[in-house]
């Protein structure tokens, strides 16, 4: 009975949930009521947005790219996405593998062949079906799926990771506004930001679902000609995929979804490897290098090329659609990237996010795109052009038609597309539900089911209203307000980094040296350097001598009117001093027990019993933003008090010079603290964070 009651609990944040659902349902009902009128409205809206705001999309994406690269290259690049002492959750190989898996998906399966062939046959400039057209086609594909889209994903991921893991704010876009509006992020302004993030993500997922079912339909028709290519079949496919995603949500098969994602990655790599081997391998390697060089040399010109003098529809149908789709999809991918990146520095994050997926994407387009162009230009398979022009979704299967084992690899591809979207729909539903709950990640299954079903309904309605054109319209339209939000989030991030810079200047690490001690205590410190104490020795030191020092500071501060509290945490073996000042960030000074491997320079005669673990323990100092990486074991009580006052003086200096404030509430993301936040209610009016 209790479990049943728990399953129907809600984490919904009404001011976000209700507007998002109402807007979506009005769109769906209006579309279903009159698909023809809706289709005309979508077409006119797309033309208006493209003509009016095309420049804004291109400028915004360029700013995103410049900003994220500049931050990584600056001194801010050394900042951890988490407490200062945080370690990366995953090894470099595992982390790169997950970024690698995020670098492909339905978009690459859909456009990997279609886009180069279509640009080759109808280039935005110059003669069609020439060598120059082929070069241009590949460079455009690289531009559309290269650094720019990963700058969009990276910016959202960086913002989410920085404010959540570094400052303890909700894992939500609203958190980026904290340096600008403070606690008001929990009010109407924060709600509006999350509503637009939900709508953008919802339509981005619906667009992906619409493209995926079109390609699934084409693949099934290729395998079994009796099944036609029609909207009815595609809506049935949407229903089946949504049902599969719903089962995954209800079952809570996180491990199963994870394994399915690994299977997707393996199948995609095997598929790419197969085409590389049976295709023109040497040509692929040559074009990969040449096109990468051409892309890098022409990146500035293409970034700002709006075809202002030709006024064609090409820019809206391609560049703006892909960038808009990416912006709409950014909360989903950004959250995924953020979750796997805690503990990385900003520089590691940006290099990994920008470089790894982009290189994989370039390789993917080189293998599939150049194989298709080689068939057309050198082997006379010109029918491929007409096939792709008639139906973009069949492009990949028409390519397989020219390769060995075509039936088998087409079957694998259809399965891959289906599993790609089942996992994406499940994860996407989680992201949308989290946004609709104010940043909470642990939500009831029924809420995720609701969003998964709604995604399918929206995709079906848009297909009824005009297929790809309707999907394009809603993607670009929903991306417009979110692009503005991303620019504001970028300003908030910059503001936070400026504040952090002031803190870095103020809170200089007080490394263990003789300036921390009185002259009479050097023997104690020398013992601390040359000896390697066990756990019991350090724990006793923290419990007794450190706490005695903190109690004295606590007493003296209380006498002077400051609210100071010193406590001992027996669970985590730490002494904790906190000084509260109304309207300011609290001063926190911890001394914790930490375990370390025995250094290599220790001589055998200095080591403990070989049967004992080859480790020693330190009493390290931790401030509010994380560990300071110095040991105070061996300090006398007066030396500890001096160190506390040194750090407190730096804290007061920071309050004086800081241009703003940030929460710096990182206890939730401090893996060294054994705390259970699940039973702690959030502050009134504030959602819980995860």
mmCIF file with all atom_site columns, C-alpha atoms in Angstrom, residues 513-514 516-529 541 545 632-640 642:
data_model
loop_
_atom_site.group_PDB
_atom_site.id
_atom_site.type_symbol
_atom_site.label_atom_id
_atom_site.label_alt_id
_atom_site.label_comp_id
_atom_site.label_asym_id
_atom_site.label_entity_id
_atom_site.label_seq_id
_atom_site.pdbx_PDB_ins_code
_atom_site.Cartn_x
_atom_site.Cartn_y
_atom_site.Cartn_z
_atom_site.occupancy
_atom_site.B_iso_or_equiv
_atom_site.pdbx_formal_charge
_atom_site.auth_seq_id
_atom_site.auth_comp_id
_atom_site.auth_asym_id
_atom_site.auth_atom_id
_atom_site.pdbx_PDB_model_num
ATOM 1  C CA . UNK A 1 513 ? 54.923 26.218 5.585  1.00 0.00 ? 513 UNK A CA 1
ATOM 2  C CA . UNK A 1 514 ? 56.604 27.871 8.512  1.00 0.00 ? 514 UNK A CA 1
ATOM 3  C CA . UNK A 1 516 ? 51.560 28.980 9.532  1.00 0.00 ? 516 UNK A CA 1
ATOM 4  C CA . UNK A 1 517 ? 53.313 28.246 12.799 1.00 0.00 ? 517 UNK A CA 1
ATOM 5  C CA . UNK A 1 518 ? 55.040 29.866 15.718 1.00 0.00 ? 518 UNK A CA 1
ATOM 6  C CA . UNK A 1 519 ? 58.758 29.252 15.847 1.00 0.00 ? 519 UNK A CA 1
ATOM 7  C CA . UNK A 1 520 ? 58.478 26.981 18.873 1.00 0.00 ? 520 UNK A CA 1
ATOM 8  C CA . UNK A 1 521 ? 56.341 24.425 17.011 1.00 0.00 ? 521 UNK A CA 1
ATOM 9  C CA . UNK A 1 522 ? 58.722 23.436 14.217 1.00 0.00 ? 522 UNK A CA 1
ATOM 10 C CA . UNK A 1 523 ? 59.443 20.043 15.759 1.00 0.00 ? 523 UNK A CA 1
ATOM 11 C CA . UNK A 1 524 ? 55.728 19.164 15.651 1.00 0.00 ? 524 UNK A CA 1
ATOM 12 C CA . UNK A 1 525 ? 55.570 20.071 11.963 1.00 0.00 ? 525 UNK A CA 1
ATOM 13 C CA . UNK A 1 526 ? 58.768 18.197 11.139 1.00 0.00 ? 526 UNK A CA 1
ATOM 14 C CA . UNK A 1 527 ? 57.260 15.105 12.712 1.00 0.00 ? 527 UNK A CA 1
ATOM 15 C CA . UNK A 1 528 ? 54.156 15.595 10.580 1.00 0.00 ? 528 UNK A CA 1
ATOM 16 C CA . UNK A 1 529 ? 56.301 15.758 7.410  1.00 0.00 ? 529 UNK A CA 1
ATOM 17 C CA . UNK A 1 541 ? 43.954 14.491 16.396 1.00 0.00 ? 541 UNK A CA 1
ATOM 18 C CA . UNK A 1 545 ? 43.148 18.997 19.228 1.00 0.00 ? 545 UNK A CA 1
ATOM 19 C CA . UNK A 1 632 ? 47.634 20.324 9.349  1.00 0.00 ? 632 UNK A CA 1
ATOM 20 C CA . UNK A 1 633 ? 48.477 17.128 11.227 1.00 0.00 ? 633 UNK A CA 1
ATOM 21 C CA . UNK A 1 634 ? 51.123 18.052 13.785 1.00 0.00 ? 634 UNK A CA 1
ATOM 22 C CA . UNK A 1 635 ? 49.933 21.644 14.140 1.00 0.00 ? 635 UNK A CA 1
ATOM 23 C CA . UNK A 1 636 ? 49.580 22.876 17.700 1.00 0.00 ? 636 UNK A CA 1
ATOM 24 C CA . UNK A 1 637 ? 46.268 24.366 18.804 1.00 0.00 ? 637 UNK A CA 1
ATOM 25 C CA . UNK A 1 638 ? 47.563 27.910 18.334 1.00 0.00 ? 638 UNK A CA 1
ATOM 26 C CA . UNK A 1 639 ? 48.771 27.069 14.831 1.00 0.00 ? 639 UNK A CA 1
ATOM 27 C CA . UNK A 1 640 ? 45.329 25.726 13.886 1.00 0.00 ? 640 UNK A CA 1
ATOM 28 C CA . UNK A 1 642 ? 46.124 30.991 13.199 1.00 0.00 ? 642 UNK A CA 1
#
